[in-house]
DNA sequence: CTGAAAGCGCTAACAT
DNA sequence: ATGTTAGCGCTTTCAG
């Protein structure tokens, strides 16, 4: 690997001149510029970004912290963030917190030690207040944190639209089925939006919330969602008046729809609305509320770069969601 | 951000001592070690990894280049690679080539300029020969490249097992349905494995290969695979003797299975085997050949680190695949 | 228009 | 056991 010195020597100029040429700074005679460029080619010279960052105290690396990567929401987000970084001349240091608070903190320390220019964070901290006066530029995704800019989708509106879709399909007794999430997760807003909309229409809205522990089992032993399906089937048997279901995540909905015991049950006749807009919803013809995941990623990168550049940034950026109607609300209920 | 100097001054020692303590090098009195650690805490000191890398000419960052991130195979791979890096004290710089050769090259230059310790590469180059004597430690994933270590799954065996599964389900006239891939892609081996197994059993094996362009349309306008489904349905009508299908990728299989026009057709009665072992195959009860994606990622990281450390590394590491039987070959054909 | 030299934060001889 | 010092590859005054 050749260095700036090699180039300078070979071109018969000083390192300062080479540096100026790389950075388009100062006045350079056309002759030397040509010469230096030629030598750079010959030596296959690539400036050492580490040394540069050390000197300028400004790297072009952005850190992204996600709870996990192998989940459609996050892989789409990561994909979009990578693309946006690339377009803007940044690189992506990707970190997974494994949904563990301790590891999330560890990742932030690591990113700081690696002198990233800024951090994109999908936090799973119960108390994210600690980030309020963080040293590095920080942007939160899918989570509002006091004191730092956030990019979220409009969950309340999403919940409302989900209710509306069900109502339009003729439902009068909808069921809200989802994980019991803490209030600080944006997801809780879609529950509220749904409830609000139902209340607004004078409908009684039932709720069946499973715990995080139930979900863990689903992820592991019960990958096909048999346990959850049992829960739901039993509930539906006890409450036969229910005539439509809002399942608050597409992946969860997919597992339920595909579960063995659902095939013959009343479940398969009911209008269903999912949430997220994942690919699997398209496959299963599931009506869903689509989150603008890619746009969220891109927006977050833009905001972060603005912050890195010292420009003002809005504290909240809330992107619209969109109803995507498919067979699951059209099958003539 | 405090530096080593700040710590040294505050602790009343030299920077060398602080450095020694950080790196557990040389002999240090228990007293000063305590003192220095205390100061580090107080100052919230984190060593500047950039400066370290510059000095030692050895970073702890690994670059991963994938064609895209938002596809289950690669998001699982990326997830596993991140985890393996984390466990071994490395960080992950993630790059997407967008399946473009030019951008793949660009990414490699970028990684080199950023002085990564080594690179994990899922190459889409037609002629990957250029990598043979690459300057940086390189490990190829899911692709064999002359001169550099590779980690792949046993595609030939996978194809064979797929054929066997179909045969066990009673098929005598299997169809191979997949994308027409170039020979240098490992995928071509599973086609060969399938053909070999069929030939070995004295079966005549039909083939329907769609082009990359067909697939592009599937990715874009035809996200639900309607066009491909049409192709397949027509083919099946023309060849009514076909009694089982090997679809060479789970995602493709999923699109087909879920396509509207498949519902009533003969297709839904046929035994089907997919490939990859993606989550969607589980949902759809699709028999599939599961690739050990996470293990591939972890193995690749291990090999790369061995190479970084100057240890010998096998040129080929071929991991076993596994048949996962589900309803699609059990529905009593 | 170009060069010399200081220094970014750290490590690694070489001293003591 | 600890300190001094010379760089790693680059940018950036300051001179000329």
XYZ file of C-alpha atoms in Angstrom, chain A:
333
model
C 0.000 0.000 0.000
C 1.529 3.229 -1.129
C 1.275 6.358 0.980
C 1.146 10.030 0.303
C 4.912 10.131 0.689
C 5.422 7.625 -2.076
C 3.262 9.664 -4.354
C 5.057 12.870 -3.430
C 8.482 11.411 -3.983
C 7.542 9.755 -7.243
C 5.979 12.937 -8.546
C 8.810 15.111 -7.338
C 6.616 17.328 -5.177
C 5.908 17.704 -1.475
C 3.277 15.818 0.447
C 1.461 19.090 0.998
C 0.959 19.449 -2.706
C -0.363 15.939 -3.016
C -2.726 16.540 -0.131
C -3.977 19.751 -1.715
C -4.640 17.946 -4.927
C -6.584 15.187 -3.219
C -8.735 17.695 -1.427
C -9.063 20.256 -4.188
C -7.740 22.906 -1.920
C -5.572 25.872 -2.836
C -4.214 26.700 -6.260
C -2.307 24.071 -8.175
C -0.695 24.362 -11.561
C -2.309 22.215 -14.147
C 1.024 20.597 -14.828
C 1.698 19.272 -11.353
C -1.909 18.217 -10.903
C -1.674 16.086 -14.013
C 1.632 14.645 -12.949
C 0.419 13.790 -9.462
C -2.746 12.194 -10.728
C -0.728 10.076 -13.055
C 1.520 8.873 -10.253
C -1.503 8.123 -8.082
C -2.854 5.867 -10.781
C 0.468 4.152 -11.282
C 0.905 3.476 -7.604
C -2.736 2.541 -7.170
C -2.820 5.027 -4.356
C -5.793 5.215 -2.001
C -5.637 7.747 0.805
C -5.720 6.204 4.258
C -9.090 7.198 5.646
C -8.012 6.352 9.152
C -5.165 8.801 9.080
C -7.440 11.357 7.530
C -10.066 10.892 10.173
C -7.454 11.116 12.871
C -6.169 14.364 11.512
C -9.450 16.031 10.660
C -11.298 14.558 13.609
C -14.158 13.753 11.308
C -14.780 10.314 9.917
C -17.238 9.385 7.221
C -18.622 6.405 8.994
C -22.126 6.204 10.373
C -23.085 3.667 12.988
C -26.428 1.889 12.883
C -27.668 -0.002 15.921
C -30.552 -2.415 15.460
C -31.985 -5.041 17.798
C -31.545 -7.715 15.150
C -30.853 -7.888 11.449
C -32.635 -11.002 10.348
C -36.118 -9.600 10.547
C -37.755 -8.048 7.562
C -38.387 -4.647 9.115
C -34.755 -4.239 10.078
C -33.214 -5.766 7.019
C -35.205 -3.360 4.870
C -34.239 -0.499 7.098
C -30.590 -1.507 7.004
C -30.709 -1.880 3.251
C -32.152 1.597 2.856
C -29.698 3.114 5.309
C -26.778 1.536 3.489
C -28.020 2.907 0.205
C -28.535 6.391 1.593
C -25.090 6.368 3.210
C -23.504 5.270 -0.004
C -25.203 8.024 -1.993
C -23.927 10.599 0.458
C -20.363 9.381 0.760
C -20.666 7.644 4.102
C -19.932 4.111 5.214
C -22.041 1.953 7.478
C -20.846 0.308 10.653
C -23.591 -2.115 11.558
C -24.259 -3.187 15.138
C -26.790 -5.544 16.592
C -27.945 -5.149 20.171
C -29.740 -8.487 20.298
C -32.554 -6.597 22.066
C -30.318 -6.331 25.116
C -29.986 -2.986 26.809
C -26.505 -3.709 28.025
C -25.277 -4.589 24.591
C -26.927 -1.534 23.112
C -24.878 0.619 25.468
C -21.782 -1.355 24.678
C -22.339 -0.741 20.981
C -22.610 2.967 21.537
C -19.327 3.013 23.396
C -17.731 1.011 20.659
C -18.997 3.371 17.983
C -17.725 6.310 19.916
C -14.316 4.688 20.276
C -14.321 4.109 16.554
C -14.956 7.771 16.011
C -18.011 7.436 13.854
C -19.447 10.708 12.617
C -22.871 9.925 14.037
C -25.228 7.187 15.139
C -28.598 5.882 14.004
C -30.306 4.123 16.851
C -33.229 1.736 17.158
C -33.237 1.693 20.912
C -34.667 -0.982 23.146
C -33.812 0.792 26.358
C -36.597 1.083 28.870
C -35.288 4.442 29.919
C -33.746 6.057 26.905
C -33.415 9.325 28.798
C -29.684 8.726 29.094
C -29.278 9.644 25.451
C -30.611 13.159 25.919
C -27.193 14.791 26.031
C -25.115 12.292 24.183
C -21.776 13.502 22.875
C -22.168 12.263 19.306
C -24.812 13.232 16.775
C -27.658 10.803 17.288
C -30.923 10.104 15.487
C -33.511 7.678 16.774
C -35.550 5.474 14.468
C -39.000 4.141 15.298
C -38.755 5.519 18.772
C -39.191 8.955 20.257
C -36.552 9.909 22.778
C -36.672 13.198 24.596
C -33.969 15.529 23.428
C -32.892 13.760 20.272
C -34.328 13.831 16.760
C -36.467 10.870 15.823
C -37.887 9.374 12.656
C -41.066 7.390 13.093
C -44.085 6.304 11.117
C -47.496 7.569 12.063
C -48.599 4.706 14.242
C -51.727 6.338 15.559
C -52.975 6.976 12.072
C -52.003 3.440 11.140
C -54.116 2.011 13.915
C -56.986 4.211 12.862
C -56.722 3.122 9.274
C -56.626 -0.490 10.329
C -59.883 -0.025 12.210
C -61.394 1.770 9.253
C -60.444 -1.039 6.907
C -62.110 -3.549 9.173
C -65.205 -1.405 9.501
C -65.376 -1.003 5.761
C -65.268 -4.759 5.486
C -68.422 -4.810 7.582
C -67.047 -5.546 11.025
C -68.893 -4.387 14.098
C -66.992 -6.384 16.701
C -63.286 -6.174 15.927
C -60.547 -7.848 17.885
C -57.156 -6.322 18.492
C -54.560 -9.072 18.627
C -50.958 -8.255 19.376
C -48.040 -8.237 21.770
C -48.362 -6.357 24.979
C -45.785 -3.627 24.423
C -44.659 -0.938 26.839
C -45.930 2.591 26.342
C -42.618 3.974 25.165
C -42.684 1.817 22.039
C -44.278 3.610 19.126
C -46.251 0.453 18.521
C -48.458 1.278 21.485
C -49.759 4.222 19.506
C -51.215 1.996 16.866
C -53.126 0.172 19.530
C -54.418 3.490 20.754
C -55.244 4.624 17.247
C -57.231 1.481 16.731
C -59.091 1.845 20.003
C -59.769 5.491 19.340
C -61.205 4.781 15.929
C -63.408 1.988 17.243
C -64.646 4.162 20.061
C -65.299 6.922 17.586
C -67.538 4.616 15.614
C -69.236 3.382 18.732
C -67.900 -0.129 18.340
C -66.867 -2.341 21.178
C -63.326 -3.455 20.582
C -62.004 -6.605 22.236
C -58.345 -7.120 22.894
C -56.166 -10.164 23.194
C -52.617 -9.289 24.109
C -49.879 -11.850 24.377
C -46.787 -11.266 26.438
C -43.217 -10.938 25.291
C -42.611 -14.352 26.778
C -45.302 -15.847 24.602
C -43.557 -14.263 21.651
C -40.167 -15.646 22.638
C -41.623 -19.112 22.554
C -42.979 -18.301 19.143
C -39.535 -17.356 17.969
C -37.937 -20.471 19.277
C -39.706 -23.745 19.800
C -42.965 -22.583 18.312
C -41.615 -21.102 15.121
C -44.829 -21.862 13.339
C -46.962 -20.092 15.892
C -48.962 -23.103 17.002
C -49.194 -21.894 20.580
C -50.375 -18.458 19.608
C -52.852 -19.920 17.178
C -54.281 -22.039 19.978
C -54.729 -18.980 22.110
C -56.493 -17.145 19.367
C -58.742 -20.029 18.385
C -59.851 -20.519 21.955
C -60.556 -16.861 22.305
C -62.600 -16.810 19.144
C -64.629 -19.766 20.342
C -65.419 -17.991 23.585
C -66.292 -14.802 21.768
C -68.197 -15.853 18.699
C -69.463 -12.360 18.019
C -66.027 -11.239 16.872
C -66.159 -10.499 13.171
C -62.742 -9.152 12.228
C -59.186 -9.024 13.526
C -56.428 -6.474 13.574
C -53.171 -8.340 14.034
C -50.606 -5.742 14.894
C -47.696 -7.166 12.901
C -47.516 -8.879 9.518
C -45.117 -11.564 10.618
C -47.346 -12.483 13.502
C -50.335 -12.453 11.184
C -48.512 -14.681 8.729
C -47.743 -17.246 11.386
C -51.343 -17.300 12.449
C -52.742 -17.463 8.959
C -50.430 -20.326 8.109
C -50.931 -22.252 11.330
C -52.433 -25.683 10.801
C -55.365 -25.314 13.117
C -56.539 -22.173 11.389
C -57.346 -23.874 8.129
C -60.830 -25.047 8.954
C -61.639 -22.659 11.778
C -63.847 -19.611 11.784
C -60.609 -17.612 11.654
C -60.166 -18.174 7.959
C -63.495 -16.526 7.249
C -62.800 -13.338 9.143
C -61.506 -10.096 7.671
C -57.959 -9.522 8.845
C -55.702 -6.509 8.774
C -51.990 -6.733 9.437
C -49.319 -4.111 9.976
C -45.892 -3.213 8.579
C -46.235 -3.870 4.884
C -43.793 -6.745 4.766
C -43.291 -8.928 1.739
C -45.046 -11.829 3.402
C -48.267 -9.832 3.569
C -48.191 -9.544 -0.185
C -47.690 -13.274 -0.575
C -50.604 -14.078 1.675
C -52.868 -11.424 0.196
C -53.104 -9.840 3.576
C -54.468 -6.334 3.859
C -51.936 -4.342 5.803
C -50.854 -0.935 6.949
C -47.565 -0.338 5.197
C -44.853 1.559 6.991
C -42.499 3.548 4.729
C -39.500 1.637 6.011
C -37.070 2.608 3.294
C -38.108 6.251 3.515
C -37.617 6.150 7.259
C -34.079 4.919 6.798
C -33.265 7.499 4.191
C -34.820 10.281 6.191
C -32.879 9.281 9.262
C -29.609 9.368 7.343
C -30.393 12.821 6.021
C -31.209 14.134 9.440
C -28.113 12.612 10.939
C -25.890 14.167 8.307
C -27.521 17.522 8.885
C -26.755 17.135 12.539
C -23.190 16.102 11.810
C -22.852 19.226 9.716
C -24.143 21.303 12.578
C -27.364 22.257 10.851
C -30.672 22.453 12.686
C -32.822 19.334 12.701
C -36.487 18.830 13.621
C -36.999 16.848 16.792
C -39.740 14.728 15.289
C -40.193 13.492 11.763
C -43.346 11.461 11.404
C -43.850 9.716 8.098
C -47.250 8.670 6.801
C -48.349 5.064 6.595
C -50.529 3.623 3.895
C -53.345 1.138 3.758
C -52.734 -1.652 1.263
C -55.965 -3.491 0.619
C -55.869 -7.113 -0.356
C -58.034 -10.181 -0.211
C -58.051 -10.529 3.543
C -60.530 -7.685 3.800
C -62.159 -8.261 0.448
C -63.352 -11.825 0.696
C -66.926 -10.731 1.042
C -67.506 -10.564 4.779
